[in-house]
XYZ file of C-alpha atoms in Angstrom:
500
model
C 126.284 29.524 82.734
C 122.778 27.321 83.529
C 122.148 25.762 79.713
C 118.334 24.759 81.205
C 118.442 28.853 82.058
C 119.141 29.992 78.752
C 116.603 27.750 77.864
C 114.186 28.900 79.267
C 114.610 32.922 77.981
C 115.166 32.193 74.849
C 111.547 30.251 74.852
C 109.533 33.057 76.552
C 111.602 35.786 73.545
C 110.529 33.471 71.089
C 106.854 33.256 71.844
C 106.968 37.364 72.556
C 107.661 37.410 69.278
C 105.003 34.995 68.478
C 102.307 37.065 69.789
C 103.674 40.535 68.173
C 103.471 38.813 65.102
C 106.716 39.198 63.713
C 108.615 35.817 63.704
C 106.511 34.536 61.317
C 107.407 31.437 59.153
C 106.226 31.224 55.419
C 108.047 32.970 52.376
C 106.597 36.122 50.737
C 105.106 36.179 47.355
C 103.395 39.064 45.820
C 102.927 40.031 48.879
C 100.946 36.877 50.622
C 102.993 33.989 52.933
C 103.293 31.111 51.314
C 104.243 27.265 52.359
C 106.663 26.278 49.524
C 104.692 24.413 47.307
C 105.457 20.441 48.084
C 105.161 21.320 51.796
C 108.510 20.633 52.600
C 110.202 22.202 55.717
C 113.964 23.728 57.331
C 114.152 24.229 60.983
C 115.858 26.947 61.981
C 117.985 26.804 65.549
C 119.114 28.813 68.205
C 122.868 28.353 68.128
C 123.533 28.860 72.253
C 121.405 26.104 72.417
C 120.424 23.992 69.819
C 116.659 24.095 70.448
C 114.723 24.282 67.307
C 112.971 27.943 66.543
C 110.639 27.238 63.763
C 109.771 25.644 60.676
C 109.987 27.387 57.159
C 109.214 26.599 53.571
C 112.227 25.210 51.858
C 110.832 26.603 48.602
C 113.557 25.937 45.931
C 113.029 26.944 41.577
C 109.131 27.213 40.985
C 108.218 29.392 44.007
C 111.881 31.838 43.116
C 109.811 31.755 39.577
C 106.827 32.808 41.045
C 108.368 35.650 43.198
C 109.796 36.703 40.044
C 107.137 36.960 38.100
C 105.044 38.758 40.392
C 108.631 41.600 41.240
C 109.013 42.471 37.394
C 104.579 42.519 38.204
C 105.023 45.013 40.667
C 108.779 47.180 39.168
C 106.778 48.926 36.262
C 103.984 50.690 38.537
C 107.181 51.255 41.506
C 109.571 52.861 39.475
C 106.793 54.470 37.696
C 105.585 56.672 41.345
C 107.844 59.220 42.213
C 111.464 59.430 44.043
C 109.042 61.190 46.887
C 106.060 58.827 46.869
C 109.446 55.703 47.051
C 111.087 58.242 50.041
C 107.807 58.265 51.939
C 107.398 54.054 52.656
C 110.952 53.732 52.685
C 110.478 56.642 55.179
C 107.861 54.341 56.832
C 109.644 51.221 56.445
C 112.347 53.122 59.139
C 109.929 53.815 61.049
C 108.417 50.881 62.290
C 111.944 49.283 62.017
C 113.063 51.396 64.669
C 109.518 51.207 66.662
C 110.354 47.102 66.994
C 113.983 47.960 68.123
C 113.591 45.518 70.378
C 111.341 42.628 68.544
C 113.931 42.560 66.200
C 117.283 42.591 68.118
C 115.675 40.025 70.381
C 115.032 37.732 67.235
C 118.337 38.134 65.193
C 120.045 36.892 69.165
C 117.881 34.426 69.122
C 118.409 32.967 65.875
C 122.179 34.065 65.349
C 123.088 34.238 68.379
C 125.056 37.804 68.977
C 124.600 39.359 72.607
C 121.980 41.838 72.087
C 123.814 44.880 72.659
C 124.910 43.996 69.511
C 122.217 42.921 68.320
C 119.996 46.457 68.758
C 123.175 48.218 67.560
C 122.867 45.993 64.128
C 119.186 47.553 63.751
C 119.752 50.625 63.944
C 122.612 50.112 61.872
C 120.167 48.068 59.192
C 117.618 50.687 59.501
C 119.829 53.671 59.196
C 120.746 52.256 54.996
C 116.620 52.296 54.787
C 116.640 56.062 56.181
C 119.587 56.842 54.518
C 117.774 55.737 50.867
C 114.588 56.923 51.757
C 116.463 60.349 51.529
C 118.705 59.927 48.969
C 115.405 58.705 46.611
C 114.683 62.498 45.918
C 118.621 62.896 44.774
C 118.220 60.400 41.158
C 120.231 63.757 39.554
C 120.562 62.916 36.202
C 122.825 65.751 33.311
C 122.738 67.880 30.656
C 125.649 67.398 28.034
C 126.095 71.078 26.198
C 126.039 69.844 22.880
C 128.922 70.311 19.527
C 126.055 71.204 18.171
C 123.373 73.906 17.567
C 120.051 72.152 17.152
C 120.212 69.312 19.174
C 119.945 68.774 23.282
C 122.202 66.092 24.903
C 121.064 65.247 28.358
C 121.542 62.638 30.332
C 118.964 60.257 32.243
C 119.343 57.673 34.876
C 116.604 55.194 35.335
C 116.167 51.501 37.640
C 117.955 48.449 36.407
C 114.660 46.374 37.223
C 114.399 43.362 39.243
C 117.207 43.075 41.551
C 118.129 39.388 43.205
C 119.476 39.785 46.815
C 121.355 37.025 48.160
C 123.091 37.293 51.649
C 124.611 35.892 55.106
C 123.827 34.814 58.005
C 126.412 37.027 60.235
C 124.241 39.754 60.149
C 120.701 39.204 59.185
C 119.002 42.020 59.243
C 121.361 44.831 57.827
C 122.643 42.775 55.082
C 119.537 43.076 53.892
C 118.444 46.010 54.148
C 122.061 47.505 52.965
C 121.036 45.994 49.261
C 116.899 46.678 49.306
C 116.600 50.396 50.747
C 118.725 51.801 47.422
C 117.197 49.953 44.305
C 113.635 50.187 46.183
C 114.726 54.007 46.063
C 115.862 53.604 42.477
C 112.661 52.216 41.402
C 113.458 48.494 41.492
C 111.787 46.220 43.460
C 113.370 42.765 44.571
C 113.761 39.143 45.598
C 115.598 38.240 48.445
C 117.134 35.070 49.853
C 117.928 35.327 53.301
C 121.246 32.544 54.757
C 118.211 29.261 55.532
C 120.556 29.446 58.635
C 118.552 32.836 60.029
C 116.127 33.452 57.525
C 113.002 35.106 60.816
C 114.422 37.893 61.367
C 114.217 38.943 56.634
C 110.553 37.697 57.463
C 109.952 39.977 59.820
C 111.183 43.030 57.801
C 109.421 41.645 54.872
C 106.019 41.593 56.964
C 107.116 45.644 58.606
C 107.260 46.886 54.216
C 104.185 45.298 54.472
C 102.942 47.428 57.360
C 104.532 50.583 55.916
C 102.426 50.219 52.647
C 105.244 49.155 49.953
C 102.865 47.114 47.559
C 102.626 43.792 47.304
C 105.120 41.985 43.881
C 108.026 45.153 45.614
C 109.676 43.509 48.295
C 110.228 38.948 48.216
C 111.891 36.481 50.524
C 111.776 33.366 48.935
C 114.266 30.986 51.456
C 115.743 27.594 51.118
C 117.528 25.148 48.480
C 119.624 27.321 47.401
C 121.137 26.653 44.630
C 117.893 25.807 43.073
C 116.848 29.065 43.891
C 120.968 31.014 43.026
C 120.498 29.024 39.271
C 116.894 30.961 38.955
C 117.893 33.702 39.961
C 121.030 33.670 37.368
C 118.772 31.753 34.144
C 115.721 34.421 34.536
C 115.655 37.326 32.004
C 113.370 39.067 34.021
C 116.316 39.740 36.828
C 118.800 42.907 35.772
C 121.157 42.569 38.609
C 122.118 39.985 41.181
C 123.384 41.596 43.679
C 125.407 39.409 46.988
C 127.148 39.568 50.827
C 129.076 35.674 51.252
C 132.258 33.948 50.416
C 134.932 34.189 47.519
C 134.282 30.962 46.272
C 130.002 30.990 45.405
C 130.498 34.927 44.659
C 132.728 33.460 41.691
C 129.853 31.098 40.973
C 127.536 33.606 40.684
C 129.643 36.129 38.240
C 129.823 33.340 36.410
C 126.612 31.977 36.184
C 125.589 36.268 35.560
C 127.501 36.300 32.514
C 124.321 34.021 31.331
C 122.597 36.341 30.759
C 124.633 39.211 31.024
C 123.569 40.926 34.463
C 124.533 43.992 36.585
C 126.663 42.536 38.875
C 127.404 43.891 42.829
C 129.142 41.300 44.597
C 130.152 41.387 49.025
C 133.283 38.919 49.431
C 135.636 37.478 51.742
C 138.263 39.716 53.459
C 141.312 39.425 55.174
C 141.592 42.138 57.295
C 145.089 43.167 58.976
C 144.915 45.312 61.340
C 148.390 47.179 61.162
C 149.818 48.074 64.589
C 153.198 51.321 64.882
C 155.513 51.762 67.356
C 153.879 55.248 67.530
C 150.171 54.236 68.323
C 148.200 54.877 71.629
C 148.386 51.860 73.028
C 144.974 51.955 74.850
C 143.715 52.946 71.649
C 144.941 50.456 69.863
C 144.202 47.838 71.844
C 140.361 48.936 71.937
C 140.698 49.466 68.195
C 141.275 45.879 67.701
C 139.898 44.034 70.120
C 136.562 45.203 68.578
C 137.584 44.633 65.214
C 138.429 41.293 66.031
C 135.925 40.397 68.371
C 132.886 41.376 66.922
C 130.339 39.538 66.680
C 132.237 36.875 67.659
C 134.673 37.269 64.802
C 132.415 36.081 62.385
C 132.361 39.998 60.143
C 133.593 39.529 57.006
C 135.685 43.081 58.469
C 137.237 41.111 61.208
C 140.487 41.521 61.450
C 141.781 38.288 60.924
C 145.697 39.553 61.017
C 146.703 41.851 64.394
C 150.337 42.891 62.823
C 152.266 45.091 65.261
C 155.521 45.981 65.186
C 158.621 44.207 66.642
C 159.267 47.519 69.052
C 155.844 47.612 70.983
C 154.721 43.781 69.926
C 155.233 42.529 73.204
C 153.864 45.193 75.389
C 150.619 44.892 72.674
C 150.529 40.933 72.907
C 149.959 41.639 77.240
C 147.411 44.100 77.083
C 145.481 43.075 74.058
C 145.229 39.523 76.046
C 143.857 40.988 78.799
C 141.142 42.715 77.651
C 140.293 39.622 75.686
C 139.777 38.109 78.813
C 137.791 39.885 79.822
C 134.888 39.078 77.794
C 132.793 37.359 78.761
C 131.472 34.440 76.414
C 127.237 33.158 76.955
C 123.838 33.346 75.773
C 122.687 36.825 74.288
C 120.303 37.434 76.458
C 122.516 37.265 79.206
C 123.646 40.471 80.431
C 127.286 41.309 80.255
C 127.941 38.734 77.724
C 129.994 39.811 74.988
C 130.427 37.026 72.425
C 127.806 34.388 72.214
C 128.820 30.925 70.251
C 129.633 29.891 66.486
C 127.356 29.293 63.943
C 127.118 25.704 64.282
C 129.042 23.428 64.342
C 131.345 24.072 60.974
C 132.505 26.713 62.393
C 134.448 25.524 64.975
C 135.398 22.841 63.718
C 137.068 25.318 61.427
C 138.859 27.151 63.800
C 139.902 24.179 65.667
C 141.583 23.247 62.389
C 143.050 26.818 61.342
C 144.365 26.313 65.126
C 145.877 23.388 64.642
C 147.464 23.592 61.617
C 149.108 26.948 62.850
C 150.911 25.873 65.957
C 151.349 22.788 63.711
C 153.815 25.312 62.790
C 155.117 26.677 65.529
C 152.617 29.619 66.481
C 152.307 30.119 70.734
C 148.304 30.292 72.262
C 148.497 32.637 74.286
C 145.337 32.700 75.253
C 142.354 30.721 74.994
C 142.453 27.638 72.510
C 139.884 25.548 73.296
C 136.140 25.209 73.096
C 134.023 26.727 76.126
C 132.886 24.949 78.893
C 129.592 26.092 77.975
C 130.122 23.781 75.425
C 127.428 23.813 72.278
C 128.891 26.325 69.522
C 130.215 27.861 72.107
C 134.171 28.457 71.184
C 137.201 30.817 74.053
C 138.150 34.413 72.158
C 141.497 33.203 71.829
C 144.938 35.188 71.099
C 148.176 32.919 69.436
C 151.526 34.850 68.996
C 154.753 34.233 66.548
C 152.191 33.338 63.600
C 153.596 33.695 59.986
C 152.006 33.733 56.384
C 152.915 30.313 55.360
C 149.849 29.551 57.970
C 146.379 29.567 57.444
C 145.221 32.132 59.796
C 147.032 34.686 57.844
C 146.272 33.348 54.851
C 142.702 32.503 54.819
C 139.735 34.056 57.211
C 139.478 31.771 60.529
C 135.932 33.530 60.737
C 135.730 33.029 64.691
C 137.093 34.430 68.133
C 140.669 34.190 67.305
C 143.145 36.971 66.546
C 146.937 35.823 65.576
C 149.619 38.313 65.964
C 152.517 39.050 63.217
C 155.348 41.033 64.636
C 156.714 43.767 61.474
C 160.270 45.930 61.604
C 159.684 48.559 58.964
C 156.522 50.350 57.353
C 157.597 48.759 53.718
C 156.954 45.133 55.609
C 153.970 45.981 57.046
C 152.380 46.915 53.707
C 153.371 43.962 52.016
C 152.568 41.698 54.304
C 148.851 43.610 54.598
C 148.825 43.450 50.793
C 150.390 40.109 50.349
C 145.982 38.193 49.597
C 144.505 38.140 46.885
C 141.734 39.715 49.185
C 140.965 43.590 49.832
C 137.814 44.739 52.025
C 138.633 45.515 55.024
C 142.079 47.111 56.860
C 142.792 48.682 59.685
C 146.167 50.507 61.018
C 147.311 52.344 64.205
C 149.483 55.394 64.691
C 149.846 58.802 65.676
C 151.935 59.517 63.394
C 149.988 62.172 60.242
C 151.639 61.548 57.326
C 152.135 57.695 58.059
C 148.807 57.683 58.334
C 148.175 59.061 54.700
C 151.142 57.052 52.359
C 149.756 53.654 54.963
C 146.481 54.623 53.721
C 146.947 55.445 49.811
C 149.616 52.199 49.859
C 146.667 49.160 50.851
C 144.902 47.484 48.580
C 141.562 47.667 49.823
C 138.526 48.859 49.714
C 137.955 50.584 53.435
C 140.557 51.708 55.778
C 140.086 53.152 59.132
C 143.119 54.731 60.893
C 142.923 54.358 64.608
C 139.545 53.561 64.901
C 138.417 49.257 64.362
C 134.384 50.420 63.911
C 134.173 51.694 60.626
C 130.951 50.954 58.509
C 128.172 53.215 58.199
C 125.038 53.679 56.003
C 126.930 57.329 54.444
C 130.113 55.685 53.173
C 130.233 53.926 50.987
C 131.574 49.928 50.971
C 133.161 47.608 49.231
C 136.292 45.260 48.379
C 138.425 45.639 45.574
C 140.707 42.260 44.120
C 138.150 39.286 45.137
C 136.877 40.548 48.025
C 134.543 41.683 45.555
C 133.077 44.076 42.842
C 130.733 47.633 43.706
C 130.092 49.467 46.419
C 126.901 49.444 49.300
C 125.934 52.887 51.392
C 126.303 56.227 51.187
C 124.886 57.949 47.417
C 128.008 55.952 45.830
C 126.362 52.666 46.554
C 122.747 53.646 44.524
C 124.162 53.999 41.586
C 125.268 50.009 40.903
C 121.153 50.108 40.736
C 120.585 52.536 38.237
C 120.954 51.978 34.369
C 122.139 55.469 32.467
C 120.328 56.039 29.528
C 121.544 59.138 27.283
C 118.896 60.817 24.949
C 120.089 63.082 21.527
C 116.993 65.264 20.693
C 117.476 66.461 17.599
C 115.967 69.391 14.948
C 116.055 72.096 18.062
C 116.306 75.004 15.305
C 112.439 73.649 13.206
C 108.910 74.255 14.772
């Protein structure tokens, strides 16, 4: 694949996006597009080519405090709107996201690198959270409690928590924002979004469409740049009543500790170490297809990626061969090229992490069945890799590799598989392949994970609760349960009911 051709295609896409008005390169505070106050900028790169797409403001504490103030001012009027009115605004935003699906997909591929087909899928998935939130906005119900005393009435209200600081990662530049902002706005909260400085352009395009949808100034704000300064300002502010974060466990712990100072509500969606258990009685084709989707989507850069493929000994060789064949057919390349299934890794640090994990595994006896090195395309492209004879001592099975490497581990009994799967501090997603219905129930219940896919490798949807247990986080996103994260419960006791 010609690198000049890649660059030319990417440039043409960037030029079209610029003309569409969706390639925004400033922060959004109080409905106004603004630069960093000190005029500092950071560059946004295309990971497939290394070319600079845009310069965006490198913001810090001052800009964040102004964004918080604008969200705080807007909160009073936004929270007082009827649920039906907020629903209409969200529905309009959803319609615009879908109307601009092509441009948003191209923008995701441009700054994040995933194949265009995957990026378009993310737009539909991400927009789904806005649509679902528009519908659920009208269903935030309270309660009437039968009183033990005749002259009293007891009821429960659910009210918005207040200003929300939403900190999102680079691997799903649209969906990780809509999954937080949709329910927040539906409940009556206002938001300050801090997207990853690696992929801020999709967030800014989504914010532009929120303005076009008529969502009032100050309800949605976007700041990016110096992550620690922005985070510190969000944590220190007494006006910010909730932090919602998707990212690494290490950063999540810091945010959780920092939120203690003002006792903020916190929801955290942190790292995973997903087991993918393939039993002897699994349908081989279904298991291969499911494990492939669970492992190699977004070049292995998702927190629900199958990080350990744990295969029962009776099917191990057969699965390893069939799986390797399927992985061998994955086309690697620039996301704008037809038929490409795997794009580049996000940056050089990501490639180096993959290399060090693989080196560690090989030094401890693992065998590379396929791949195992940088791709001939150069840049941050890496060959889809399958590694066998992996054990629990290797980094590959202890920590997230966050790259296109599938480690295969062996097991004998169901109990052993469950023990192997649960032997980690993480507890986000797990996958099970079996045709035994009783086993699927037993194993699903025994796994210490917030999400379990049975005979299915792609399980995330806006209508189901997403989140982890143990050190994979707190709280849930999506579904009706996701709205509770943005609500406070208020109990009201009405007395003297028997007097005039």
